[in-house]
Amino acid sequence: MQLFGLADCNNFYCSCERVFHPDLRNKPVVVLSNNDGCIIARSEESKSLGFKMGEPFYKVKDRLEQNEVAVFSSNYNLYGDMSKRVMSLLSTYTPKLDIYSVDEAFLDLSGMGEAEQLVGYCKAMVKAIGKGTGIPISLGIAPTKTLAKMASKFAKRHKGYEGVCLIDSDVKREKALKLFDIADVWGIGFQHIKKLAYHGIRTAWDFTQKSESWVRKEMTVTGVRTWKELKGVSCISIEELPHKKSICTSRSFAEQGLDRLSEVEEAVANFAAQCSRKLKEQHTVGQSVTVFAHTSRFRMDMPQDYIYQTANLQVPTNDHQELISIAVKLLRNNWKGDGKCWYKKAGVIIWNICKDEAIQGSLFDLVDREKQSALAKAIDEINRKNGHNTIRVAVQGYDKKWHLKNEYVSKQYTTNLNDIIVVKAK
């Protein structure tokens, strides 16, 4: 019988912080977004206190202090490294591991024994991951990826499962579907939830009772795939999941913003470099680049400006030098002069994205693509071995003025030797 496992790290960002602050276990913890703007991660204790996802930090700061909630700024270097450690350990338990996100991965568990034996094996896996990394995980097992994701949520919600929930029969599947809210089903988009509610569909079970033709009419082929998966027919593979149609990296600047071209173009250059890295990670290229920067809409006492410029490339690319060059040029061509406006936010968007397997060239292309590719691979390899941005384009600079406001950031315990934990023996 074909079986998939979905390993999901519990409250991942908060769990990463707790690894290095064991005194915070069983205590409320929240993690803030870029520039300490709003809450993006909550421990179970924080959820029970009523703190919501996306709540602005300034609105709940006093309440957080009153409830003695530990507050952390986002520390993505730490979270990324802890994710690698979790995924590395998971890979030792299965011949095939598909990483789905920073805190989730699908495992192929086919042919690994009968139900009781498999559950025991997976419980040992969950225990080993927790012991090896300090990150608690939940594991759902089912004949389809959608059901496995559903099972992982049951494993997370109910302690009786001891971290592992197995759905391997029609009886278990039917019971799970009747208890599962349709809004929580993987593959059901926000735009469909109201439509399904209008037709009286409240649970995953209600959805499976509709005919295939009805689902196809109301939700197209994507909805049909989800419908089939919930009925136990596996038809979604990781490779078939669509890549992002666009990639955006942006940031709001602290205080009143930035008014110098050198500062804003440094930020834009780094945003373009991050977009390049994201393109490479999903093996895609982009053909259009958009740069934007705008002043604060709430500061009417200051000059207002909005930069939004796009360049369409002859040949799609994910090369960081090329993308940085184009992004910086777009910004410079529309800059109004230092000191005239204070820009509160800027960003880079890459769109018209396609797979990097077959790129349409151009007779008028002046770039030596072969040399460009060889240089990019060499730079990427050096950065992989020696650390992110060891080699960078000069315009990326080292200025800190555009960086995040992160007053509550923890140390980079696993990626920076200066922050490594020191143990003293008495």
XYZ file of N, CA, C and O in Angstrom, residues 262-422:
644
model
N 22.135 56.164 -2.444
C 23.093 55.101 -2.115
C 22.489 54.093 -1.143
O 22.758 52.886 -1.240
N 21.660 54.574 -0.211
C 21.057 53.684 0.777
C 19.932 52.849 0.162
O 19.845 51.637 0.390
N 19.082 53.495 -0.621
C 17.955 52.781 -1.216
C 18.436 51.793 -2.279
O 17.927 50.669 -2.371
N 19.444 52.184 -3.090
C 19.905 51.259 -4.124
C 20.639 50.074 -3.515
O 20.610 48.969 -4.077
N 21.262 50.269 -2.361
C 21.880 49.139 -1.665
C 20.808 48.142 -1.239
O 20.977 46.923 -1.382
N 19.713 48.671 -0.715
C 18.605 47.805 -0.314
C 18.018 47.085 -1.527
O 17.805 45.863 -1.501
N 17.765 47.822 -2.614
C 17.194 47.230 -3.827
C 18.116 46.164 -4.400
O 17.660 45.108 -4.869
N 19.424 46.400 -4.374
C 20.387 45.405 -4.871
C 20.292 44.114 -4.076
O 20.329 43.009 -4.637
N 20.164 44.230 -2.766
C 20.044 43.039 -1.929
C 18.711 42.336 -2.131
O 18.630 41.104 -2.086
N 17.647 43.101 -2.376
C 16.350 42.486 -2.664
C 16.417 41.680 -3.964
O 15.885 40.577 -4.058
N 17.082 42.258 -4.983
C 17.221 41.555 -6.264
C 18.028 40.277 -6.093
O 17.718 39.239 -6.698
N 19.072 40.332 -5.259
C 19.891 39.145 -5.002
C 19.070 38.053 -4.314
O 19.211 36.863 -4.627
N 18.197 38.460 -3.388
C 17.339 37.481 -2.714
C 16.338 36.864 -3.682
O 16.047 35.666 -3.615
N 15.809 37.666 -4.597
C 14.900 37.140 -5.622
C 15.626 36.119 -6.492
O 15.067 35.074 -6.852
N 16.871 36.422 -6.836
C 17.674 35.499 -7.646
C 17.824 34.156 -6.933
O 17.678 33.094 -7.548
N 18.099 34.225 -5.635
C 18.276 32.988 -4.875
C 16.984 32.174 -4.834
O 16.997 30.944 -4.959
N 15.854 32.855 -4.683
C 14.569 32.153 -4.648
C 14.258 31.508 -6.003
O 13.703 30.407 -6.064
N 14.588 32.200 -7.086
C 14.391 31.634 -8.425
C 15.198 30.354 -8.592
O 14.707 29.344 -9.107
N 16.451 30.392 -8.156
C 17.328 29.218 -8.297
C 16.841 28.050 -7.457
O 16.946 26.894 -7.875
N 16.306 28.360 -6.283
C 15.823 27.295 -5.397
C 14.674 26.522 -6.019
O 14.521 25.324 -5.779
N 13.827 27.193 -6.797
C 12.702 26.497 -7.422
C 12.963 26.223 -8.908
O 12.064 25.860 -9.649
N 14.232 26.395 -9.326
C 14.666 26.070 -10.694
C 13.832 26.803 -11.748
O 13.305 26.201 -12.684
N 13.734 28.111 -11.566
C 12.977 28.929 -12.507
C 13.791 30.152 -12.914
O 14.832 30.460 -12.316
N 13.294 30.854 -13.917
C 13.885 32.113 -14.377
C 12.761 33.124 -14.576
O 11.607 32.750 -14.748
N 13.111 34.417 -14.552
C 12.108 35.453 -14.738
C 12.439 36.333 -15.931
O 13.614 36.529 -16.263
N 11.411 36.850 -16.575
C 11.617 37.676 -17.762
C 11.256 39.140 -17.533
O 11.559 39.993 -18.361
N 10.640 39.449 -16.402
C 10.272 40.836 -16.115
C 10.709 41.206 -14.707
O 10.559 40.413 -13.777
N 11.246 42.422 -14.579
C 11.729 42.920 -13.291
C 11.029 44.243 -12.977
O 11.035 45.148 -13.816
N 10.444 44.328 -11.803
C 9.801 45.565 -11.363
C 10.460 46.047 -10.078
O 10.707 45.254 -9.167
N 10.738 47.333 -10.034
C 11.284 47.963 -8.832
C 10.282 49.008 -8.342
O 9.737 49.767 -9.153
N 10.018 49.014 -7.037
C 9.125 50.036 -6.498
C 9.715 50.625 -5.218
O 10.490 49.974 -4.504
N 9.360 51.848 -4.959
C 9.744 52.534 -3.726
C 8.731 53.650 -3.490
O 8.335 54.335 -4.434
N 8.284 53.806 -2.268
C 7.302 54.861 -2.022
C 7.474 55.473 -0.642
O 8.016 54.849 0.285
N 7.021 56.686 -0.523
C 7.057 57.396 0.744
C 5.879 56.958 1.609
O 4.995 56.236 1.148
N 5.849 57.403 2.850
C 4.766 57.040 3.757
C 3.482 57.756 3.370
O 3.453 58.975 3.205
N 2.412 56.997 3.237
C 1.112 57.582 2.907
C 0.521 58.368 4.072
O -0.418 59.133 3.909
N 1.078 58.149 5.274
C 0.518 58.777 6.468
C 1.258 60.050 6.871
O 0.868 60.716 7.815
N 2.330 60.362 6.118
C 3.081 61.590 6.419
C 2.788 62.635 5.357
O 3.589 62.900 4.465
N 1.607 63.220 5.452
C 1.204 64.213 4.465
C 1.962 65.529 4.627
O 1.897 66.409 3.766
N 2.705 65.659 5.738
C 3.514 66.847 5.944
C 4.846 66.777 5.201
O 5.615 67.737 5.209
N 5.100 65.613 4.536
C 6.350 65.412 3.809
C 6.052 65.181 2.326
O 4.950 64.741 1.963
N 7.028 65.493 1.424
C 6.829 65.263 -0.014
C 6.490 63.800 -0.307
O 7.074 62.890 0.286
N 5.540 63.591 -1.215
C 5.102 62.238 -1.563
C 5.672 61.811 -2.919
O 5.781 62.622 -3.831
N 6.020 60.526 -3.021
C 6.516 59.997 -4.303
C 6.262 58.496 -4.344
O 6.217 57.825 -3.303
N 6.097 58.003 -5.572
C 5.883 56.571 -5.776
C 6.621 56.147 -7.037
O 6.263 56.569 -8.142
N 7.648 55.340 -6.858
C 8.416 54.804 -7.991
C 7.917 53.392 -8.293
O 7.824 52.559 -7.391
N 7.592 53.137 -9.538
C 7.156 51.800 -9.963
C 7.534 51.641 -11.429
O 6.858 52.147 -12.315
N 8.650 50.957 -11.681
C 9.163 50.818 -13.030
C 9.464 49.359 -13.343
O 9.934 48.605 -12.478
N 9.201 48.967 -14.593
C 9.369 47.581 -15.012
C 10.267 47.488 -16.237
O 10.193 48.329 -17.137
N 11.093 46.453 -16.269
C 11.930 46.160 -17.438
C 11.636 44.734 -17.891
O 11.580 43.807 -17.065
N 11.422 44.556 -19.199
C 11.205 43.225 -19.773
C 12.493 42.767 -20.448
O 13.049 43.476 -21.300
N 12.971 41.597 -20.073
C 14.257 41.101 -20.540
C 14.120 40.341 -21.854
O 13.098 39.685 -22.102
N 15.155 40.428 -22.666
C 15.160 39.656 -23.913
C 15.209 38.163 -23.634
O 14.555 37.366 -24.313
N 15.989 37.792 -22.626
C 16.148 36.378 -22.266
C 15.864 36.212 -20.774
O 16.446 36.932 -19.950
N 14.962 35.309 -20.373
C 14.682 35.076 -18.955
C 15.956 34.671 -18.212
O 16.812 33.966 -18.767
N 16.089 35.092 -16.963
C 17.313 34.803 -16.218
C 17.043 34.687 -14.723
O 16.023 35.166 -14.227
N 17.958 34.047 -14.018
C 17.961 34.056 -12.554
C 19.336 34.483 -12.041
O 19.645 34.316 -10.858
N 20.163 35.025 -12.940
C 21.511 35.448 -12.582
C 21.454 36.683 -11.680
O 20.849 37.708 -12.027
N 22.102 36.604 -10.535
C 21.983 37.690 -9.557
C 22.646 38.973 -10.036
O 22.127 40.069 -9.782
N 23.755 38.865 -10.748
C 24.417 40.086 -11.226
C 23.542 40.829 -12.235
O 23.424 42.054 -12.194
N 22.918 40.069 -13.135
C 22.071 40.689 -14.154
C 20.837 41.324 -13.528
O 20.455 42.457 -13.866
N 20.202 40.616 -12.592
C 18.998 41.137 -11.949
C 19.311 42.365 -11.092
O 18.543 43.335 -11.073
N 20.442 42.339 -10.387
C 20.843 43.499 -9.580
C 21.088 44.709 -10.468
O 20.632 45.827 -10.183
N 21.799 44.488 -11.579
C 22.119 45.578 -12.500
C 20.857 46.236 -13.041
O 20.736 47.473 -13.078
N 19.880 45.429 -13.426
C 18.631 45.953 -13.989
C 17.834 46.698 -12.919
O 17.316 47.796 -13.157
N 17.737 46.116 -11.728
C 16.957 46.726 -10.652
C 17.533 48.076 -10.242
O 16.793 49.064 -10.087
N 18.848 48.139 -10.082
C 19.496 49.391 -9.674
C 19.343 50.452 -10.763
O 19.111 51.630 -10.477
N 19.447 50.040 -12.016
C 19.289 50.985 -13.131
C 17.873 51.574 -13.146
O 17.695 52.787 -13.363
N 16.869 50.745 -12.922
C 15.489 51.233 -12.878
C 15.305 52.266 -11.768
O 14.625 53.281 -11.941
N 15.909 51.993 -10.616
C 15.795 52.929 -9.495
C 16.484 54.246 -9.822
O 15.917 55.329 -9.615
N 17.709 54.167 -10.342
C 18.476 55.379 -10.633
C 17.780 56.246 -11.680
O 17.789 57.480 -11.581
N 17.167 55.607 -12.666
C 16.509 56.375 -13.737
C 15.291 57.151 -13.248
O 14.810 58.054 -13.945
N 14.770 56.774 -12.073
C 13.548 57.428 -11.584
C 13.756 58.148 -10.254
O 12.790 58.558 -9.614
N 15.020 58.303 -9.880
C 15.322 58.949 -8.599
C 15.174 60.464 -8.725
O 15.638 61.068 -9.684
N 14.574 61.083 -7.726
C 14.300 62.520 -7.791
C 15.373 63.386 -7.141
O 15.290 64.604 -7.188
N 16.341 62.753 -6.548
C 17.405 63.530 -5.917
C 17.457 63.336 -4.424
O 16.408 63.211 -3.766
N 18.661 63.291 -3.849
C 18.828 63.090 -2.416
C 18.207 64.226 -1.619
O 18.300 65.403 -1.978
N 17.555 63.839 -0.546
C 16.995 64.821 0.364
C 15.620 65.341 -0.007
O 15.008 66.086 0.766
N 15.108 64.957 -1.169
C 13.803 65.482 -1.604
C 12.629 64.673 -1.046
O 11.560 65.225 -0.796
N 12.828 63.359 -0.924
C 11.754 62.498 -0.413
C 12.338 61.459 0.536
O 13.477 61.001 0.354
N 11.524 61.083 1.520
C 11.915 60.009 2.435
C 11.105 58.760 2.068
O 9.884 58.736 2.231
N 11.796 57.739 1.573
C 11.128 56.518 1.119
C 10.988 55.539 2.287
O 11.966 55.177 2.941
N 9.743 55.144 2.517
C 9.429 54.287 3.662
C 9.521 52.795 3.321
O 9.758 51.969 4.193
N 9.322 52.480 2.032
C 9.353 51.070 1.632
C 9.868 50.942 0.210
O 9.645 51.813 -0.627
N 10.565 49.838 -0.067
C 11.047 49.546 -1.419
C 11.045 48.036 -1.631
O 11.005 47.263 -0.670
N 11.082 47.631 -2.897
C 11.085 46.197 -3.175
C 11.361 45.883 -4.628
O 11.396 46.774 -5.487
N 11.575 44.606 -4.893
C 11.822 44.097 -6.243
C 10.877 42.929 -6.500
O 10.721 42.047 -5.648
N 10.229 42.957 -7.654
C 9.327 41.874 -8.057
C 9.864 41.243 -9.339
O 10.185 41.949 -10.298
N 9.981 39.931 -9.343
C 10.346 39.188 -10.549
C 9.105 38.426 -11.002
O 8.512 37.680 -10.225
N 8.701 38.604 -12.258
C 7.513 37.912 -12.752
C 7.728 37.416 -14.177
O 8.856 37.431 -14.669
N 6.657 36.949 -14.810
C 6.811 36.187 -16.064
C 7.799 35.047 -15.853
O 8.771 34.882 -16.578
N 7.529 34.268 -14.814
C 8.440 33.200 -14.400
C 8.132 31.904 -15.140
O 6.971 31.547 -15.355
N 9.197 31.205 -15.517
C 9.042 29.901 -16.178
C 10.172 28.986 -15.719
O 11.136 29.432 -15.093
N 10.055 27.716 -16.024
C 11.075 26.741 -15.661
C 12.385 27.044 -16.385
O 12.389 27.556 -17.502
N 13.510 26.703 -15.734
C 14.816 26.987 -16.328
C 15.299 25.884 -17.265
O 16.426 25.927 -17.762
N 14.440 24.901 -17.540
C 14.847 23.762 -18.359
C 15.003 24.129 -19.826
O 15.914 23.661 -20.514
N 14.104 24.940 -20.343
C 14.151 25.317 -21.763
C 13.906 26.816 -21.888
O 12.763 27.276 -21.855
N 14.985 27.584 -22.009
C 14.885 29.037 -22.068
C 14.977 29.501 -23.523
O 15.884 29.104 -24.259
N 14.018 30.310 -23.937
C 14.022 30.855 -25.290
C 15.076 31.954 -25.392
O 15.020 32.967 -24.702
N 16.059 31.757 -26.262
C 17.120 32.741 -26.441
C 16.697 33.866 -27.378
O 15.547 33.949 -27.799
N 17.658 34.742 -27.691
C 17.398 35.863 -28.584
C 18.600 36.081 -29.497
O 19.749 36.012 -29.045
N 18.330 36.370 -30.772
C 19.411 36.638 -31.719
C 20.188 37.892 -31.341
O 21.357 38.056 -31.714
N 19.546 38.780 -30.606
C 20.156 40.068 -30.284
C 20.691 40.115 -28.855
O 21.032 41.182 -28.349
N 20.782 38.955 -28.219
C 21.292 38.895 -26.857
C 22.804 39.168 -26.840
O 23.570 38.486 -27.521
N 23.234 40.149 -26.066
C 24.645 40.526 -26.004
C 25.394 39.866 -24.845
O 26.601 40.050 -24.702
N 24.688 39.092 -24.030
C 25.299 38.449 -22.868
C 25.828 37.070 -23.245
O 25.147 36.301 -23.929
N 27.042 36.768 -22.818
C 27.622 35.437 -23.012
C 27.046 34.541 -21.922
O 27.552 34.502 -20.790
N 25.964 33.851 -22.229
C 25.230 33.077 -21.228
C 26.068 31.944 -20.630
O 25.930 31.602 -19.456
N 26.942 31.361 -21.429
C 27.763 30.255 -20.943
C 28.735 30.742 -19.858
O 28.873 30.127 -18.808
N 29.401 31.863 -20.129
C 30.336 32.414 -19.147
C 29.592 32.922 -17.915
O 30.054 32.758 -16.783
N 28.439 33.537 -18.148
C 27.634 34.040 -17.037
C 27.230 32.906 -16.105
O 27.310 33.024 -14.877
N 26.785 31.790 -16.700
C 26.367 30.643 -15.907
C 27.527 30.044 -15.115
O 27.378 29.692 -13.938
N 28.693 29.946 -15.742
C 29.867 29.371 -15.069
C 30.289 30.244 -13.889
O 30.620 29.742 -12.806
N 30.274 31.571 -14.088
C 30.645 32.488 -13.019
C 29.648 32.413 -11.867
O 30.031 32.384 -10.687
N 28.350 32.375 -12.200
C 27.313 32.303 -11.164
C 27.447 31.029 -10.337
O 27.311 31.055 -9.106
N 27.738 29.900 -10.996
C 27.904 28.630 -10.277
C 29.101 28.692 -9.346
O 29.057 28.182 -8.215
N 30.178 29.324 -9.803
C 31.375 29.434 -8.969
C 31.097 30.287 -7.734
O 31.492 29.935 -6.614
N 30.396 31.406 -7.929
C 30.064 32.296 -6.808
C 29.126 31.596 -5.822
O 29.315 31.670 -4.594
N 28.125 30.907 -6.349
C 27.181 30.192 -5.487
C 27.893 29.124 -4.658
O 27.584 28.932 -3.473
N 28.843 28.426 -5.265
C 29.577 27.372 -4.569
C 30.435 27.956 -3.448
O 30.493 27.410 -2.336
N 31.098 29.082 -3.734
C 31.915 29.746 -2.704
C 31.038 30.213 -1.547
O 31.395 30.044 -0.373
N 29.887 30.770 -1.866
C 28.983 31.241 -0.811
C 28.396 30.097 0.000
O 28.147 30.235 1.201
N 28.173 28.958 -0.654
C 27.661 27.789 0.076
C 28.694 27.301 1.085
O 28.360 26.890 2.195
N 29.964 27.314 0.686
C 31.031 26.801 1.549
C 31.437 27.782 2.633
O 31.818 27.390 3.731
N 31.369 29.078 2.330
C 31.930 30.079 3.233
C 30.910 30.997 3.886
O 31.276 31.873 4.664
N 29.650 30.818 3.548
C 28.612 31.631 4.165
C 27.940 32.567 3.178
O 28.552 33.038 2.225
N 26.680 32.842 3.459
C 25.853 33.684 2.607
C 26.494 35.049 2.388
O 26.946 35.708 3.325
N 26.563 35.474 1.119
C 27.074 36.794 0.740
C 28.564 36.981 1.022
O 29.040 38.101 1.187
N 29.321 35.875 1.089
C 30.777 36.002 1.190
C 31.301 36.770 -0.015
O 32.158 37.645 0.101
N 30.784 36.409 -1.199
C 31.057 37.175 -2.408
C 29.760 37.853 -2.813
O 28.718 37.208 -2.927
N 29.811 39.151 -3.009
C 28.620 39.898 -3.364
C 28.972 40.988 -4.364
O 30.145 41.344 -4.524
N 27.958 41.495 -5.041
C 28.142 42.622 -5.949
C 28.390 43.867 -5.101
O 27.750 44.063 -4.061
N 29.314 44.728 -5.552
C 29.735 45.871 -4.749
C 28.576 46.744 -4.286
O 28.559 47.232 -3.152
N 27.578 46.929 -5.154
C 26.473 47.817 -4.809
C 25.625 47.282 -3.654
O 24.875 48.025 -3.030
N 25.775 45.986 -3.323
C 25.044 45.434 -2.187
C 25.560 46.000 -0.867
O 24.815 46.066 0.102
N 26.828 46.393 -0.833
C 27.403 47.093 0.307
C 27.294 46.373 1.627
O 26.986 45.181 1.702
N 27.545 47.126 2.701
C 27.462 46.601 4.067
C 26.744 47.580 4.994
O 26.814 47.477 6.205
N 26.075 48.560 4.415
C 25.385 49.567 5.216
C 24.238 48.921 5.991
O 23.579 48.023 5.497
N 24.000 49.402 7.189
C 22.949 48.824 8.032
C 21.690 49.684 8.084
O 20.718 49.318 8.710
N 21.708 50.841 7.423
C 20.599 51.783 7.590
C 19.273 51.240 7.059
O 18.212 51.618 7.536
N 19.326 50.361 6.041
C 18.075 49.862 5.466
C 17.645 48.542 6.087
O 16.589 48.017 5.776
N 18.472 47.989 6.969
C 18.173 46.679 7.537
C 16.961 46.725 8.453
O 16.465 47.783 8.817
N 16.541 45.551 8.848
C 15.337 45.424 9.659
C 15.486 46.049 11.038
O 16.569 46.052 11.620
N 14.371 46.557 11.520
C 14.283 46.911 12.926
C 13.992 45.620 13.670
O 12.966 44.973 13.459
N 14.920 45.189 14.514
C 14.734 43.918 15.225
C 15.281 44.040 16.646
O 16.317 43.475 16.977
N 14.544 44.759 17.445
C 14.969 45.041 18.809
C 14.973 43.800 19.700
O 15.606 43.801 20.753
N 14.262 42.759 19.279
C 14.122 41.582 20.137
C 14.754 40.335 19.507
O 14.375 39.215 19.831
N 15.700 40.529 18.588
C 16.272 39.395 17.873
C 17.202 38.590 18.772
O 17.945 39.145 19.596
N 17.136 37.281 18.642
C 18.022 36.399 19.393
C 19.333 36.233 18.628
O 19.465 36.685 17.496
N 20.277 35.578 19.228
C 21.577 35.393 18.590
C 21.493 34.326 17.500
O 20.579 33.506 17.473
N 22.474 34.336 16.595
C 22.568 33.330 15.530
C 23.449 32.191 16.045
O 24.578 31.998 15.617
N 22.860 31.417 16.960
C 23.619 30.428 17.716
C 24.322 29.387 16.844
O 25.401 28.914 17.184
N 23.718 29.031 15.729
C 24.239 27.913 14.934
C 24.978 28.338 13.671
O 25.520 27.494 12.960
N 24.987 29.640 13.357
C 25.594 30.074 12.102
C 26.666 31.145 12.282
O 27.284 31.558 11.304
N 26.863 31.618 13.497
C 27.842 32.671 13.741
C 28.701 32.274 14.941
O 28.197 32.115 16.055
N 30.008 32.135 14.715
C 30.899 31.703 15.787
C 30.903 32.673 16.968
O 31.141 32.282 18.114
N 30.624 33.940 16.691
C 30.600 34.927 17.773
C 29.402 34.743 18.697
O 29.391 35.252 19.819
N 28.384 34.018 18.191
C 27.166 33.813 18.978
C 27.038 32.403 19.528
O 26.006 32.044 20.108
N 28.071 31.603 19.350
C 27.992 30.209 19.777
C 27.840 30.132 21.299
O 28.378 30.970 22.032
N 27.074 29.171 21.770
C 26.838 29.026 23.198
C 28.130 28.608 23.904
O 28.835 27.705 23.447
N 28.434 29.275 24.984
C 29.626 28.959 25.785
C 29.195 28.236 27.049
O 28.333 28.733 27.801
